Structure formats: C-alpha cells, structure tokens
Short mmCIF file of C-alpha atoms in Angstrom, two decimals:
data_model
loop_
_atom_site.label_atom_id
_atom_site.label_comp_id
_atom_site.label_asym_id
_atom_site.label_seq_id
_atom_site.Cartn_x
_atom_site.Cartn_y
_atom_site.Cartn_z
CA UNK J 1 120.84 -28.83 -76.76
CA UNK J 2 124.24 -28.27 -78.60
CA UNK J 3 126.93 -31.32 -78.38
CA UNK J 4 130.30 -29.99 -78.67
CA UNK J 5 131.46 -32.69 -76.28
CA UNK J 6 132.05 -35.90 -77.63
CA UNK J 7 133.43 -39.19 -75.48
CA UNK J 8 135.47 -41.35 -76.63
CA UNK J 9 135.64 -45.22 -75.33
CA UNK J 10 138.85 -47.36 -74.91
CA UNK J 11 138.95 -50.84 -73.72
CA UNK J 12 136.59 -51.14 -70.65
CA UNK J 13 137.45 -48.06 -68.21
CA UNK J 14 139.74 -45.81 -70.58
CA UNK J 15 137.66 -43.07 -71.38
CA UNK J 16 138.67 -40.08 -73.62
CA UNK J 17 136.63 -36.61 -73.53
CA UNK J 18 136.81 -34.03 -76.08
CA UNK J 19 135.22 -30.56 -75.61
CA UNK J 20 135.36 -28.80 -78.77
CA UNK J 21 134.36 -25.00 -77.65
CA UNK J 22 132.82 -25.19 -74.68
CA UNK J 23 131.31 -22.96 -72.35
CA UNK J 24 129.69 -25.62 -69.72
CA UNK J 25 130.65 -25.89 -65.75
CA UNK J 26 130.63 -29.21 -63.85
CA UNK J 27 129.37 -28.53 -60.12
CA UNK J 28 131.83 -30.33 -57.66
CA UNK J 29 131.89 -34.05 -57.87
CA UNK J 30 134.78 -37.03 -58.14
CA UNK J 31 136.18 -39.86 -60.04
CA UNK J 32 136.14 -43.14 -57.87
CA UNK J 33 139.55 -44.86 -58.40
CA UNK J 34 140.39 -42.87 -61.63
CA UNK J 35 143.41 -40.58 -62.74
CA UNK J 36 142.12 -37.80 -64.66
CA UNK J 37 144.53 -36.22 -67.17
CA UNK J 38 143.66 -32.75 -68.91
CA UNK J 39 145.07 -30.62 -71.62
CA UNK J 40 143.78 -27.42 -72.95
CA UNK J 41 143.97 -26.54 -76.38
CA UNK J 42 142.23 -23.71 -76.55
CA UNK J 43 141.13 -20.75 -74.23
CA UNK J 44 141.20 -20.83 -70.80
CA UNK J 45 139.06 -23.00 -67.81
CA UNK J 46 139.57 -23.08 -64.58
CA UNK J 47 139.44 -26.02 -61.88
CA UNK J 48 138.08 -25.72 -58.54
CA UNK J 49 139.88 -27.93 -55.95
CA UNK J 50 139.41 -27.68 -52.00
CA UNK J 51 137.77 -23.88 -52.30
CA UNK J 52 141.11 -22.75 -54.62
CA UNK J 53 140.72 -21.46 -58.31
CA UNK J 54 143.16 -22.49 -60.50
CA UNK J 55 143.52 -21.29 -64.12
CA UNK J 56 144.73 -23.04 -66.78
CA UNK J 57 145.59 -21.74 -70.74
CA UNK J 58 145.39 -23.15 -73.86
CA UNK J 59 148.74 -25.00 -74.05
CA UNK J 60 148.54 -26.23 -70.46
CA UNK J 61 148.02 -29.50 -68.18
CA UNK J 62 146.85 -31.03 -65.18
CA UNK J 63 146.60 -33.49 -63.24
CA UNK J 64 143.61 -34.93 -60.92
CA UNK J 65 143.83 -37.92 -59.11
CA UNK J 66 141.09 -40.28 -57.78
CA UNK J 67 138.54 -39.20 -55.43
CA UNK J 68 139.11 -35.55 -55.17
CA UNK J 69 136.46 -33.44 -55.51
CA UNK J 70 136.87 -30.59 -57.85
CA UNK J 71 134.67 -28.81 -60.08
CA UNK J 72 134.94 -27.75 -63.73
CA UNK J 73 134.05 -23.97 -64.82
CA UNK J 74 134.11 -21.78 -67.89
CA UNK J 75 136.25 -18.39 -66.85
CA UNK J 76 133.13 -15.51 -67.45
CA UNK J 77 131.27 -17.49 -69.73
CA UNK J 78 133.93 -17.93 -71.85
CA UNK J 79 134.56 -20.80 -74.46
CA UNK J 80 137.23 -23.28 -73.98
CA UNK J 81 138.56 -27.01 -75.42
CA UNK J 82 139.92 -29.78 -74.03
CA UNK J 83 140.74 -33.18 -73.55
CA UNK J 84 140.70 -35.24 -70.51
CA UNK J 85 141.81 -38.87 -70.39
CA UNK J 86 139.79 -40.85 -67.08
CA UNK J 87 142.56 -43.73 -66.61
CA UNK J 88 141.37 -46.34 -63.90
CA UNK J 89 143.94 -47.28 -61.03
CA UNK J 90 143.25 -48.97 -57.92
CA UNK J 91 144.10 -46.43 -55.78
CA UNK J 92 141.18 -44.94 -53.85
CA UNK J 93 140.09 -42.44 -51.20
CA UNK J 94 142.84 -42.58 -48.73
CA UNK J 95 141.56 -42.86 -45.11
CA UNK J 96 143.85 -42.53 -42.36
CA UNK J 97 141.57 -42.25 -39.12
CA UNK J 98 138.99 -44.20 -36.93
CA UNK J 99 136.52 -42.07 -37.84
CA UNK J 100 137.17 -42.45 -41.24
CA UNK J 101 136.71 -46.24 -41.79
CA UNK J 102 133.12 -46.00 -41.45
CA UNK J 103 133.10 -43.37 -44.01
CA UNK J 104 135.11 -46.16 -45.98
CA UNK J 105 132.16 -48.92 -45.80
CA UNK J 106 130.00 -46.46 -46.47
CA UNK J 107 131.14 -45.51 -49.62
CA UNK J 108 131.72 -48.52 -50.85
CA UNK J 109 128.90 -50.17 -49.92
CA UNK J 110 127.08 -47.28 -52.46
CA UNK J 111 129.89 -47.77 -54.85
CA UNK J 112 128.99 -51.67 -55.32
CA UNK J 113 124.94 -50.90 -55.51
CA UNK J 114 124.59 -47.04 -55.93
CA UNK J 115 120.81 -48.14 -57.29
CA UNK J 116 119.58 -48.85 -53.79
CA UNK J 117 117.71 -47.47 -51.21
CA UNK J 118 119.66 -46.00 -48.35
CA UNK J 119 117.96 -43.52 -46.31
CA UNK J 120 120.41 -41.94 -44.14
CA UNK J 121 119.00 -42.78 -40.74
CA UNK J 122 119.54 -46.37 -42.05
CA UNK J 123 122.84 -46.01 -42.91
CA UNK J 124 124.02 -44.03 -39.74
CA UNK J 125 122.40 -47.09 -37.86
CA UNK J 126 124.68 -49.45 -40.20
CA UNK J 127 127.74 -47.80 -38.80
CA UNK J 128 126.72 -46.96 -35.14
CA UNK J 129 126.93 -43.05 -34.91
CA UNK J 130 124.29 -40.22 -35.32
CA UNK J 131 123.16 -38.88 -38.37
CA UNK J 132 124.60 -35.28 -38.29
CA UNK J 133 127.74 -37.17 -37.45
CA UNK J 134 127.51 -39.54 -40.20
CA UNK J 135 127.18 -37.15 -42.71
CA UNK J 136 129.55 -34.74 -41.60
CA UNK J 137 131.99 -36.98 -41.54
CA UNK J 138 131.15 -38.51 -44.99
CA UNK J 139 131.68 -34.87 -46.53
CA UNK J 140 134.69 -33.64 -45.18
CA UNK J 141 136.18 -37.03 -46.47
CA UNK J 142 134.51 -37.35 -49.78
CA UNK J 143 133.65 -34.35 -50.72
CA UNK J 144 129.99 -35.00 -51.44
CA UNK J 145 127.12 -35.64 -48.83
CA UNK J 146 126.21 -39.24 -49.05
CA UNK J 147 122.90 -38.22 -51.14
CA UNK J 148 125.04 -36.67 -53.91
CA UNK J 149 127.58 -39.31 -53.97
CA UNK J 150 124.69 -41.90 -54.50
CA UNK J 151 123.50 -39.86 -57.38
CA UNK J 152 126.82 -39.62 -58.84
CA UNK J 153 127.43 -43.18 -58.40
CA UNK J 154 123.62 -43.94 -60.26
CA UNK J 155 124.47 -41.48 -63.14
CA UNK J 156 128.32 -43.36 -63.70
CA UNK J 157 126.83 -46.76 -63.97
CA UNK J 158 123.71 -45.01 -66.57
CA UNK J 159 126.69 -43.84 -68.48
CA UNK J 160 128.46 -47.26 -68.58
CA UNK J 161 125.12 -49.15 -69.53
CA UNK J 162 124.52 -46.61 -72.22
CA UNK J 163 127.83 -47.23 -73.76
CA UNK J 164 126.95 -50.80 -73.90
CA UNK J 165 123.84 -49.87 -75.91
CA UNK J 166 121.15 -50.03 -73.60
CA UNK J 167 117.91 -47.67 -73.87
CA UNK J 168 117.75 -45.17 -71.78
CA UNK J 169 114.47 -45.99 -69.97
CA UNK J 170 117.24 -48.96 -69.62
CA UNK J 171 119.86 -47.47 -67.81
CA UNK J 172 117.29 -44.79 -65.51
CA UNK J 173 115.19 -48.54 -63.97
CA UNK J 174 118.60 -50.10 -63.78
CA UNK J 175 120.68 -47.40 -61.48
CA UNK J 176 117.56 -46.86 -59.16
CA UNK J 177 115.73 -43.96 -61.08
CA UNK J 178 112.61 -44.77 -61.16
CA UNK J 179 110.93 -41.51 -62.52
CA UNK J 180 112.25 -41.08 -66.03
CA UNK J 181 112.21 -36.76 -65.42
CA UNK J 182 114.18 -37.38 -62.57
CA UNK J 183 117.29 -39.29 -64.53
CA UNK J 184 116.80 -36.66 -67.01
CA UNK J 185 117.74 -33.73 -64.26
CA UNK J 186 120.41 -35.65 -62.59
CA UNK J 187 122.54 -37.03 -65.61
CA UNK J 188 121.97 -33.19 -67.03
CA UNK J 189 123.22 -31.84 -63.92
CA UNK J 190 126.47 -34.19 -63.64
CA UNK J 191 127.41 -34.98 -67.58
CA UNK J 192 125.94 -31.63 -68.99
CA UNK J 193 124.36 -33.85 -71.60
CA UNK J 194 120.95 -35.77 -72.19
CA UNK J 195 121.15 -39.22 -71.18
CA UNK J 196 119.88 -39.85 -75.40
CA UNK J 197 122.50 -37.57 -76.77
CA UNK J 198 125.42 -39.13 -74.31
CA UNK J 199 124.30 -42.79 -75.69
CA UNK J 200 124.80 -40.94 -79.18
CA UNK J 201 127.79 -39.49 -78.45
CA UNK J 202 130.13 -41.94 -77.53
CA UNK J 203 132.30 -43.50 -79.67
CA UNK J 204 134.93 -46.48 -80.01
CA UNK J 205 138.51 -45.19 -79.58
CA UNK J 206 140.39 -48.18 -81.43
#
C-alpha cells in the first residue's frame, strides 16, 4: 500500500496531517472534542457534512469543529493535497434535550473505555429505554450508531498507543480487538492506512 499521507505529532493532542497527492475517501466519522483545520494546496476534495457536498480548491480552507460527522472524498477519483491541523478544545457534542442526555452518558461512557464490551441491549438497559430507541437516538445526535462510534473510539486510542511506540499486536489487545485481522480491517477502514505503516509514519513535529 502507497503512503502519501504522513502525520505529524505536536505536544500530546496537536496532530498535523499531510496528504501529499491523494486520492483516498474517509467514510463519515468525527473528532471527539477536536477543531479540525484544513487547507488545500493542491486539486480539489470535497467534504460531506449533514448529506451536503461541499467543494473545496487548491488555495482554499475550512473549518470543522468537534463532533460533527463529516466525511472526506476524492472528487471522481481525482488526486488532491492537504493539510489538516486536529487542535483539542474542550468543547464537545452539544446536547440540548431530555432525550439527549442519555445519549450524553452513553457516549462518554465509550469515550473513557471504547475497549469494552457493550452489547446494545446492555446499554439500552443502562439508560432505561428500548433498543430501537436507544440507537436512534444515539445517531441522529452523533452521527454514528453506537457500534461505529465504539470502533472509532478503539481505532483513536490504537493510533495514540502506536505513536507512543507500542507494537501493534500492542495497541489491537489493548483497544478491545482481539482478532488481529479484525484491527487490520477497522483501522484500514477509518485511517486509510495499516496499523504498521501508521506507527511508521508518524513523526515528531518540534
């Protein structure tokens, strides 16, 4: 698999990405309690946010901020570069109903141990409403069924174990995966990158 994307570490949360012509698309997912800054320099990509396509050209910015899902894609294929800066901030998913501070606990409770076991029948029970509730709710706040917000969650704290140098077989036992194959698939899926060629490809921003 070809690396054009390399990321660059700052401090403990500061992280830098650089895609030097590239033609990969990130499915919808979020960035818990980070700002993410992006500049094009070259070509064009565009960013999917709440169903609506926006295109941006070399030469051009934006601006996404914490917990909203969007998704990253190539326009036709195309090749593009750019950097994005993740900044951390304590802001977080803003939740302004009943309904929604159940979604709250829920999250967070996956934030602080995304390795665990939480089978959704469990954590419907946790919070006192149905199932199809539960997760319906959970989406149409977060953006992500609980399942894929887990996985995301697993596949962040992989990436911040293999900045601090641990294996990979490492970081998969660590954040729950307990079928190496599987960690493969999901980090692929999320980072576009092999967990072994992610550990090799970050780098100290001093």
């Amino acid at each position: 698999m070809q690396n054009n994307t390399i990321y660059y570490q700052s401090g403990k949360d500061i992280v830098c990405i650089w895609y030097q012509n590239a033609t990969q698309s990130y499915p919808t997912h979020t960035h818990a309690a980070h700002i993410t800054l992006g500049y094009i320099t070259d070509g064009t990509v565009c960013i999917v946010i709440n169903g609506r396509d926006c295109l941006y050209h070399a030469g051009e910015h934006f601006c996404i901020m914490p917990d909203i899902p969007h998704a990253v894609v190539s326009v036709d294929g195309s090749a593009y570069s750019m950097i994005a800066i993740c900044i951390p901030t304590d802001k977080s998913v803003n939740i302004r109903n009943d309904e929604g501070s159940y979604v709250s606990q829920l999250r967070q409770i996956i934030l602080n141990a995304p390795e665990e076991i939480f089978p959704i029948a469990d954590m419907a029970r946790r919070v006192s409403v149905s199932p199809y509730h539960m997760l319906r709710q959970f989406k149409a706040v977060c953006g992500l069924t609980p399942h894929q917000f887990q996985i995301q969650c697993r596949v962040r704290k992989a990436q911040k174990l293999l900045e601090e140098g641990k294996s990979v077989t490492e970081a998969a036992y660590a954040t729950g995966f307990c079928d190496q194959s599987h960690f493969d698939r999901c980090f692929r899926k999320i980072v576009r990158l092999t967990p072994s060629v992610y550990r090799q490809s970050v780098k100290s921003l001093a």
